[in-house]
XYZ file of C-alpha atoms in Angstrom:
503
model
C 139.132 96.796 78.727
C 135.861 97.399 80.762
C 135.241 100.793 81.898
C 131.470 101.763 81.289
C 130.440 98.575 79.724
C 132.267 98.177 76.470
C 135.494 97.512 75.250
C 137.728 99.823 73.624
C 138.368 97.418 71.129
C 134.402 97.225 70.324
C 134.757 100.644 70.531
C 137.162 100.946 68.233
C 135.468 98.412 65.402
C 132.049 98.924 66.425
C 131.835 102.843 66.941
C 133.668 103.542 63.966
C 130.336 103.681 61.921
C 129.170 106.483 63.447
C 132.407 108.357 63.575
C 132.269 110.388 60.314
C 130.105 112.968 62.304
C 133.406 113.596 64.514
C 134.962 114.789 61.363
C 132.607 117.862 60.631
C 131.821 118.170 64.291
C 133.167 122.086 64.106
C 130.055 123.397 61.926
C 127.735 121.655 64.508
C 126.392 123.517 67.574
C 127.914 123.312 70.580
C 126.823 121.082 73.698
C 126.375 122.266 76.765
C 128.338 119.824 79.227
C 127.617 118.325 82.740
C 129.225 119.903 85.590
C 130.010 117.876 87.995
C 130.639 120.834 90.448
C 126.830 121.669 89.815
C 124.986 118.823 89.003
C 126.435 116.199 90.939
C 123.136 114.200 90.627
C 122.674 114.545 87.057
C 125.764 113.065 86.784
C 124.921 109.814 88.768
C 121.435 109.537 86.704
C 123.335 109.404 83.820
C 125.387 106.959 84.808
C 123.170 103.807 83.119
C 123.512 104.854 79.960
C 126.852 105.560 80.327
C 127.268 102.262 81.113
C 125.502 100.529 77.751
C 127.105 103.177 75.646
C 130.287 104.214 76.719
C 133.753 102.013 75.404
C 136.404 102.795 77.963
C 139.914 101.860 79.285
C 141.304 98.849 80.838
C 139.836 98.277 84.273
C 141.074 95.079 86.564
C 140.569 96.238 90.588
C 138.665 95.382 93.059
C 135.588 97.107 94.012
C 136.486 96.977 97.684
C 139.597 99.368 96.500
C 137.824 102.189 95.060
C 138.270 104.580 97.756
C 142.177 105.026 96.004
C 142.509 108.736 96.298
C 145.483 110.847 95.105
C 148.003 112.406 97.191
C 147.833 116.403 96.953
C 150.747 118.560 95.177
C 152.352 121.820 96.026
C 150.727 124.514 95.664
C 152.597 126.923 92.760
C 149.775 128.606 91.177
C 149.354 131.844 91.657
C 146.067 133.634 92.727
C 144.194 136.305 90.896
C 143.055 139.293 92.708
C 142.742 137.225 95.688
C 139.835 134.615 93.866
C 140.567 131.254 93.441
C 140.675 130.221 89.184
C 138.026 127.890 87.987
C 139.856 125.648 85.596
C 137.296 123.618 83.486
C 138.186 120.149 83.298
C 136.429 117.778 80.402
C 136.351 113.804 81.145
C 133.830 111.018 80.125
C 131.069 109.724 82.405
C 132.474 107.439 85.100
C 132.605 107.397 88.678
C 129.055 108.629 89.356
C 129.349 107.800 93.090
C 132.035 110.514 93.335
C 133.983 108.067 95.306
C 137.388 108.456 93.307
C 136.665 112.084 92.215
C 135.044 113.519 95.011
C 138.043 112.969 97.701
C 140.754 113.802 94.553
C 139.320 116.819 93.700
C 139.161 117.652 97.520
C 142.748 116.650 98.140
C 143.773 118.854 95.514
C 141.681 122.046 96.559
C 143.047 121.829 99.964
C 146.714 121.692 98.555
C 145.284 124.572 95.982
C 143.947 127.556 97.142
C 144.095 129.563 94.722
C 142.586 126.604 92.042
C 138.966 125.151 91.845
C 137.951 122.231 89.398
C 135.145 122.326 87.488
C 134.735 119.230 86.309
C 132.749 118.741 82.924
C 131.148 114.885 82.360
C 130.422 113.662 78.718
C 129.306 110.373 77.594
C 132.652 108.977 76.172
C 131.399 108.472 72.451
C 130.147 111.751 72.117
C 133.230 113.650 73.906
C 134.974 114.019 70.603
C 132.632 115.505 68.559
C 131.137 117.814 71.593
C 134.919 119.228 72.624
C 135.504 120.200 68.488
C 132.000 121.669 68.194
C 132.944 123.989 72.137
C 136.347 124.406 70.435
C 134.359 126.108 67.428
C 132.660 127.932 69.321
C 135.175 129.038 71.822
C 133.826 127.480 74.824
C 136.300 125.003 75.265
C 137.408 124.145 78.810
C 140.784 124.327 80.004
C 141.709 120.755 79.658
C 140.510 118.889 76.858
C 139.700 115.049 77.553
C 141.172 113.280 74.142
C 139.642 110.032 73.948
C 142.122 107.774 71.969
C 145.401 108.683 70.985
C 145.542 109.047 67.419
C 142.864 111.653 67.654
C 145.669 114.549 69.492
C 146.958 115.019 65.321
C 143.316 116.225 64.705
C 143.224 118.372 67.672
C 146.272 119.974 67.084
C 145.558 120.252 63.458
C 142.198 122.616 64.544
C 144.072 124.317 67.246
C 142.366 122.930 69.846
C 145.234 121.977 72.066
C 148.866 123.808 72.630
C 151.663 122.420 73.174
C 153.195 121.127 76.665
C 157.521 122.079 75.862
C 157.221 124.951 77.352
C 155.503 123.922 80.244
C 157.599 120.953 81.022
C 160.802 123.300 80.316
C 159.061 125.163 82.540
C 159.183 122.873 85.522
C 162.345 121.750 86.367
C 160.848 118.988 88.930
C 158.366 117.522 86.588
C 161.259 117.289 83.412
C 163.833 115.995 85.974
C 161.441 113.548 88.205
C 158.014 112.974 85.929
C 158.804 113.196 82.804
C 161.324 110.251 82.193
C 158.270 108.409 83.747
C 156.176 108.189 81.070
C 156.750 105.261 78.186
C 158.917 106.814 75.323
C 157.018 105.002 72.761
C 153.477 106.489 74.040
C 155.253 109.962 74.462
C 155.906 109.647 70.807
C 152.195 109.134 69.632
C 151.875 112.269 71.608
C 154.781 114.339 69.167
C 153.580 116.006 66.451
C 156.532 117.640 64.654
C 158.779 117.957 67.315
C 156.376 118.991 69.707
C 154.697 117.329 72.447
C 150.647 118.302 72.033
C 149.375 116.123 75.249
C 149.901 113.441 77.322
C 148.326 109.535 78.014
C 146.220 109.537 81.465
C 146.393 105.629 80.895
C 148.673 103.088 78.936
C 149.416 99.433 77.999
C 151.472 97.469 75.484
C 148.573 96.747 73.504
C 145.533 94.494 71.925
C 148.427 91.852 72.649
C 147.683 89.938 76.131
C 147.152 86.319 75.559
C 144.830 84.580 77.998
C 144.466 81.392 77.766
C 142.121 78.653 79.979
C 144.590 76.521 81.518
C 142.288 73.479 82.253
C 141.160 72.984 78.881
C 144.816 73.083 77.055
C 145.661 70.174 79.841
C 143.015 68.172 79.007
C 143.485 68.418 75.483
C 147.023 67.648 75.633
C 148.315 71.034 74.475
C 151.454 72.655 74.972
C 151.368 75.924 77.544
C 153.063 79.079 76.770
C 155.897 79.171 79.008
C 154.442 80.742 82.101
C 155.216 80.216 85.326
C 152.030 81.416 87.197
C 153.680 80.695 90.684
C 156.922 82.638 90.244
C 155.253 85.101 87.334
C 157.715 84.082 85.209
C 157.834 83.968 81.312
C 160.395 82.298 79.165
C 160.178 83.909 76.049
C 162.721 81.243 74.106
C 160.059 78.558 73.967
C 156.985 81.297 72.762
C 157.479 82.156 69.166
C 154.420 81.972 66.643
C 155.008 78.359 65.789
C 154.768 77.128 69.336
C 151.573 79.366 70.076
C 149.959 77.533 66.855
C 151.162 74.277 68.478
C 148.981 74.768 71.350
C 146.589 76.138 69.551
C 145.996 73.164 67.424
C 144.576 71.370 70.169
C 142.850 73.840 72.199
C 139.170 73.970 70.475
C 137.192 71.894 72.416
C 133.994 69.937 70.419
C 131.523 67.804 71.564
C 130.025 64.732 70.126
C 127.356 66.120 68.667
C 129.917 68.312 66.635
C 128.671 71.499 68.085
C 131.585 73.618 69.201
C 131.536 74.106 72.900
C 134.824 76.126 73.400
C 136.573 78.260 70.564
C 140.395 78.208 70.543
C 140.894 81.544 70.093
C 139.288 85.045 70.075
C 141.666 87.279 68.684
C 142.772 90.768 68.898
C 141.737 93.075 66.139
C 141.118 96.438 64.992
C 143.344 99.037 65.020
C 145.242 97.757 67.942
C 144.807 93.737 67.362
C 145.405 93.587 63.870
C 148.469 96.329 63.698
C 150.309 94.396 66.962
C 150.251 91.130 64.731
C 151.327 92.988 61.906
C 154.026 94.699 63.416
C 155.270 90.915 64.331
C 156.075 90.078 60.782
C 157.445 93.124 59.989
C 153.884 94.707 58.869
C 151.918 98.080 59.710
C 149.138 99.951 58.749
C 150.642 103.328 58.589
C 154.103 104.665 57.679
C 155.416 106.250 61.355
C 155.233 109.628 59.937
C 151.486 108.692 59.150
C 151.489 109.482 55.268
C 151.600 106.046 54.020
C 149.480 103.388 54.034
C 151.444 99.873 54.506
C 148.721 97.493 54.396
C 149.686 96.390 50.979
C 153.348 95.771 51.589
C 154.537 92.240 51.597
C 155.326 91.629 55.343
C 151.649 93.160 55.987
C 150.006 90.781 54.223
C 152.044 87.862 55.654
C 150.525 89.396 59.078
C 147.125 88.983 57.665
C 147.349 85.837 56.479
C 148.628 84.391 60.032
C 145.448 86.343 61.436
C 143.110 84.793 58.397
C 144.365 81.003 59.040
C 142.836 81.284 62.502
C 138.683 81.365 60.441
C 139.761 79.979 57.604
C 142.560 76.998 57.850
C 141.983 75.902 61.662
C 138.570 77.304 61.821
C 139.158 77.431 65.538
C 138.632 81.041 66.381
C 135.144 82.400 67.392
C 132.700 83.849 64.775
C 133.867 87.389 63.569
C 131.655 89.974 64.667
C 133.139 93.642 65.130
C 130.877 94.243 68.313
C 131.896 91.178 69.791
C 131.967 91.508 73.789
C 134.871 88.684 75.217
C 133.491 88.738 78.409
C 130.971 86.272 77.220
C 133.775 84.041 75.796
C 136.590 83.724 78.033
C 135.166 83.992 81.235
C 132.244 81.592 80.647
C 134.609 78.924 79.015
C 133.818 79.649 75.492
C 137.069 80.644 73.813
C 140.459 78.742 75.316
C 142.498 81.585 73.791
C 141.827 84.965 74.417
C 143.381 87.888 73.443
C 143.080 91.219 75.557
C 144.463 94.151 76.845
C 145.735 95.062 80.819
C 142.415 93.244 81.850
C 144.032 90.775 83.992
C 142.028 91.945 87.249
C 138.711 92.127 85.634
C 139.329 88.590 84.488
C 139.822 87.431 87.991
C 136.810 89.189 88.866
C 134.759 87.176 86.180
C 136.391 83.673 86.280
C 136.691 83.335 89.999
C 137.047 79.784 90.961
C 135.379 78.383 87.124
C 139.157 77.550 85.718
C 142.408 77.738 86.072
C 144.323 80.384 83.948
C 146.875 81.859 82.742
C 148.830 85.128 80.615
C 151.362 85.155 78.455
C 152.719 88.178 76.030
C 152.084 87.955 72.651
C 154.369 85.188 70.622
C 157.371 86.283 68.473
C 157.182 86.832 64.984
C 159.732 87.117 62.058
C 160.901 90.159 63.132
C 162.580 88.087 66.351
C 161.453 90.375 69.515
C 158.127 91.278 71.282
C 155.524 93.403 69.116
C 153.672 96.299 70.540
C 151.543 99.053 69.871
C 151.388 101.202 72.842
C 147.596 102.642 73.326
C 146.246 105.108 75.268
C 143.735 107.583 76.111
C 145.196 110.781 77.234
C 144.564 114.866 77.897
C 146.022 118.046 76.403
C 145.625 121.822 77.658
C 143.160 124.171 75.619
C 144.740 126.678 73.168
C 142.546 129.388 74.680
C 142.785 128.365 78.431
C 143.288 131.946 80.325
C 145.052 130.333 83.031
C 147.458 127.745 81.610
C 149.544 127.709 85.306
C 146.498 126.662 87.115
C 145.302 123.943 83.935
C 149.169 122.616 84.223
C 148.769 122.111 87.807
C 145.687 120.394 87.649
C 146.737 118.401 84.985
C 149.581 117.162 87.095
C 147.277 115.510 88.963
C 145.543 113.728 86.243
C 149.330 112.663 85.011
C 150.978 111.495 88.677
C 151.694 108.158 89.775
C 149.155 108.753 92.888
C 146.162 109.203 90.045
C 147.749 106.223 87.869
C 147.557 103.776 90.425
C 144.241 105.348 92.162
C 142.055 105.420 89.594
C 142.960 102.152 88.403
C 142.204 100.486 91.775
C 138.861 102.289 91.760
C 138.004 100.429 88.676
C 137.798 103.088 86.561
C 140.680 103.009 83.523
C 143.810 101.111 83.034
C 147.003 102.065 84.964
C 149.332 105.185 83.740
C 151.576 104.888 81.265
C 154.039 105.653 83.995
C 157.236 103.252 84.910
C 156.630 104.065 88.702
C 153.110 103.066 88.465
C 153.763 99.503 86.930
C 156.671 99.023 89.758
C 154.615 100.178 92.656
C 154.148 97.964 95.398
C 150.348 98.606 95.827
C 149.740 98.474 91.932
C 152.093 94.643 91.996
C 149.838 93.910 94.912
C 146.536 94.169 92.816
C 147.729 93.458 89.284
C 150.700 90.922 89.894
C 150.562 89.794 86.414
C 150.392 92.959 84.705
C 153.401 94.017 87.549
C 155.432 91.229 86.150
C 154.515 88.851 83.141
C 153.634 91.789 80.937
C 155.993 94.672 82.903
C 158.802 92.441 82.549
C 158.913 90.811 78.881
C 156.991 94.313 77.112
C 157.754 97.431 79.355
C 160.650 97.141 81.307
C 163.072 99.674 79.443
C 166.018 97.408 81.122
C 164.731 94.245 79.553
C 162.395 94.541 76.776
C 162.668 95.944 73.545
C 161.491 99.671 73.586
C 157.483 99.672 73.159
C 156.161 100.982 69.708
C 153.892 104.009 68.899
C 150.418 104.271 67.766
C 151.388 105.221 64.039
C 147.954 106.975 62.691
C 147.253 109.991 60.076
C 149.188 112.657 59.745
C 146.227 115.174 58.362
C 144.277 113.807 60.777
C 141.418 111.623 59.662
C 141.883 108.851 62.190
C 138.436 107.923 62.180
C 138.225 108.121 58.859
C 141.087 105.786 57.974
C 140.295 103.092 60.471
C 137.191 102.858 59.521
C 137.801 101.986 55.801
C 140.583 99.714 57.215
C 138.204 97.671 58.981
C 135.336 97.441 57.271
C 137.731 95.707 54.332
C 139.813 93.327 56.446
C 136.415 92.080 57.636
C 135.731 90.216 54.450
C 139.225 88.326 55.209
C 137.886 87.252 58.511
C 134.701 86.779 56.546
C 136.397 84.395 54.222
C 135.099 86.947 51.448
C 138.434 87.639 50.145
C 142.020 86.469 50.858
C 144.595 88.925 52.714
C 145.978 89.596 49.424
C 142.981 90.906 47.827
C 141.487 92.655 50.916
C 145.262 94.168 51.492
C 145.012 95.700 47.617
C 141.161 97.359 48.251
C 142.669 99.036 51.910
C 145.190 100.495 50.223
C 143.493 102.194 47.754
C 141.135 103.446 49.764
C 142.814 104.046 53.196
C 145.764 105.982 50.990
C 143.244 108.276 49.300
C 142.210 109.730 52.917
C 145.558 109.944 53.537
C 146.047 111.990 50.766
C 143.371 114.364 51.614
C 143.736 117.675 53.165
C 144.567 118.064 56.773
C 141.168 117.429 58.884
């Protein structure tokens, strides 16, 4: 998913190195943020680096749609002694132009009186570790920016964030109109012991989107997943694993010289890829209360192994590498199978006219239905916030259908995890595969299975435990060690952090 440059998925696997920092970022001094209220321009100067350093959420619009503002709210917030409250917003770098922001954060004022947003930029790899080390320090803003999912069970473990019950209880509209909105299944990574600790600005089904290079599989001869890319139809009977290996069979392309010219596959790894494929034989890497690790069971290591044939018994995938970037493989022809997240506009963008292609949801495993792992990036309200009516209300913007759609068509994340945002007329206008192919077989709470959480660590240690997790399986991509082997070392050592005290 391009946001700033990178993908979260090479966020995920690449950035991982680093992350141990995030985990003692409370003794470390806090950083002073960018305003975006004050320091508009240093915001836009930043912006290049942002965009060589930053991973980031799914984005698929067209530029020539980024002026996608949000529609204001109600005003319910009351003043204070007559002065509008400042309520200190964090996000990543994006958006430098203002062009989304500005005219959002306008809308909102107008309809707001008696609320003004600062807004507070961070380059997105660093946002962790800076909003722990403010939290320490008590200069947290109002509305903490929490970069992937899993990592809301360390914020609410150092009482960074509150939780929302009351506040939805609160509001009868939102519980009764916004609330069912949101995807149970990314709700639930949200729930921490009952509670609800924060909420996804963006969602998707998953690491699980298969793209796939239509002209190539037709000249090979190869079977097409069961997609009909005039009426966006899918027929899921004819796509289990066995039929996807079918196809794959004959979709590495290799010239005469022997010199591959066009992989068949780049996979989905990582702690999305890997856990989706998993989760098709009946596999995981955590337990769902997040205090087991499952990589060792039997049904895991079957998941593996299907994921381990593609290097090392068809030898059709492309070379592992953790930081790999797919937009140099699908979109330039390289890889005939490639699998993504809700990217389907960006692709568009980058193939234009080069190929036909096509999308298809992931195949079905063992376990007989549709595998997901729902991810997300999301926000939470500060613990310490002094004015937790005026942060709700502003984060109601951040979580409405208007901002869903808008900042998706601006380019700048993937859509909200919201129902009415995937049925939308204006979002099936841009994104009619996402609106139909993927909404229909992996979302649609009428006809798919319900969508599965992002299990992670219960004390915490995220980072810490996906980290170990991949730097082991990559020896089975490697052809180092067999699933089996790796599967026995990532246990031991992803259970030990487990095991550990709470972050």
């Amino acid at each position: 998913m391009i946001e700033s440059g990178l993908s979260r998925r090479r966020f995920l696997l690449g950035s991982l190195v680093g992350a141990a920092a995030i985990v003692s970022a409370c003794s470390q001094q806090a950083v002073a943020p960018t305003s975006s209220s004050s320091a508009p321009a240093a915001a836009a100067t930043s912006a290049p680096a942002a965009a060589t350093s930053a991973p980031a959420a799914a984005t698929s619009a067209p530029a020539s749609q980024a002026a996608a503002t949000v529609a204001p709210q109600a005003t319910t917030a009351p003043a204070t002694n007559g002065q509008p409250v400042t309520v200190i917003l964090h996000w990543w770098l994006e958006d430098p132009q203002n062009t989304f922001w500005g005219p959002t954060i306008a809308n909102f004022e107008k309809a707001h009186p008696d609320i003004k947003i600062e807004k507070q930029w961070f380059p997105r790899n660093d946002m962790h570790t800076k909003e722990l080390a403010l939290a320490a320090t008590g200069q947290i803003g109002d509305i903490v920016r929490i970069n992937v999912a899993p990592l809301v069970s360390e914020l609410q473990l150092k009482g960074v964030v509150q939780p929302m019950d009351s506040h939805i209880k609160a509001d009868s509209a939102w519980s009764e109109n916004d609330q069912p909105q949101f995807w149970p299944g990314n709700i639930a990574t949200y729930t921490i012991k009952g509670q609800q600790w924060g909420f996804p600005i963006v969602g998707h089904p998953g690491d699980i989107e298969y793209f796939y290079n239509i002209d190539v599989l037709t000249k090979n001869g190869a079977a097409l997943p069961p997609a009909d890319m005039t009426q966006l139809t899918f027929d899921y009977t004819k796509w289990k694993q066995s039929d996807f290996l079918d196809s794959l069979g004959k979709a590495q392309v290799v010239g005469s010289d022997g010199r591959v010219s066009s992989y068949g596959i780049l996979p989905g790894l990582g702690g999305e890829g890997t856990v989706a494929v998993l989760r098709s034989f009946g596999g995981n890497y955590y337990s769902d209360d997040g205090t087991k690790c499952l990589i060792n069971t039997d049904e895991s290591i079957q998941g593996l192994q299907f994921l381990s044939d593609y290097w090392n018994k068809y030898k059709d995938a492309v070379p592992y590498d953790p930081n790999v970037d797919w937009t140099k493989f699908f979109p330039t022809g390289r890889t005939t199978y490639c699998v993504l997240t809700a990217v389907a506009g960006t692709v568009t963008n980058l193939v234009k006219d080069k190929f036909k292609w096509g999308l298809a949801p992931p195949p079905i495993g063992p376990i007989g239905k549709p595998a997901t792992q729902v991810s997300s990036d999301g926000i939470g309200m500060s613990k310490i916030t002094k004015h937790p009516e005026q942060a709700w209300e502003v984060m109601k913007m951040c979580l409405s259908k208007e901002f869903g759609i808008g900042r998706h068509l601006a380019g700048l994340g993937s859509p909200g995890s919201r129902y009415d945002v995937w049925t939308d007329p204006t979002f099936k206008k841009a994104e009619p595969l996402l609106a139909s192919i993927i909404y229909d077989n992996l979302i649609d709470p009428k006809k798919a299975p319900p969508l599965m959480p992002w299990s992670h660590p219960a004390n915490g240690r995220y980072f810490e435990t996906d980290n170990a997790m991949t730097n082991i399986l990559g020896d089975i991509w490697l052809g180092k060690k067999s699933p089996k082997e790796a599967a026995a070392a990532a246990q031991s050592a992803v259970q030990a952090i487990l095991d550990k005290p709470p972050a």
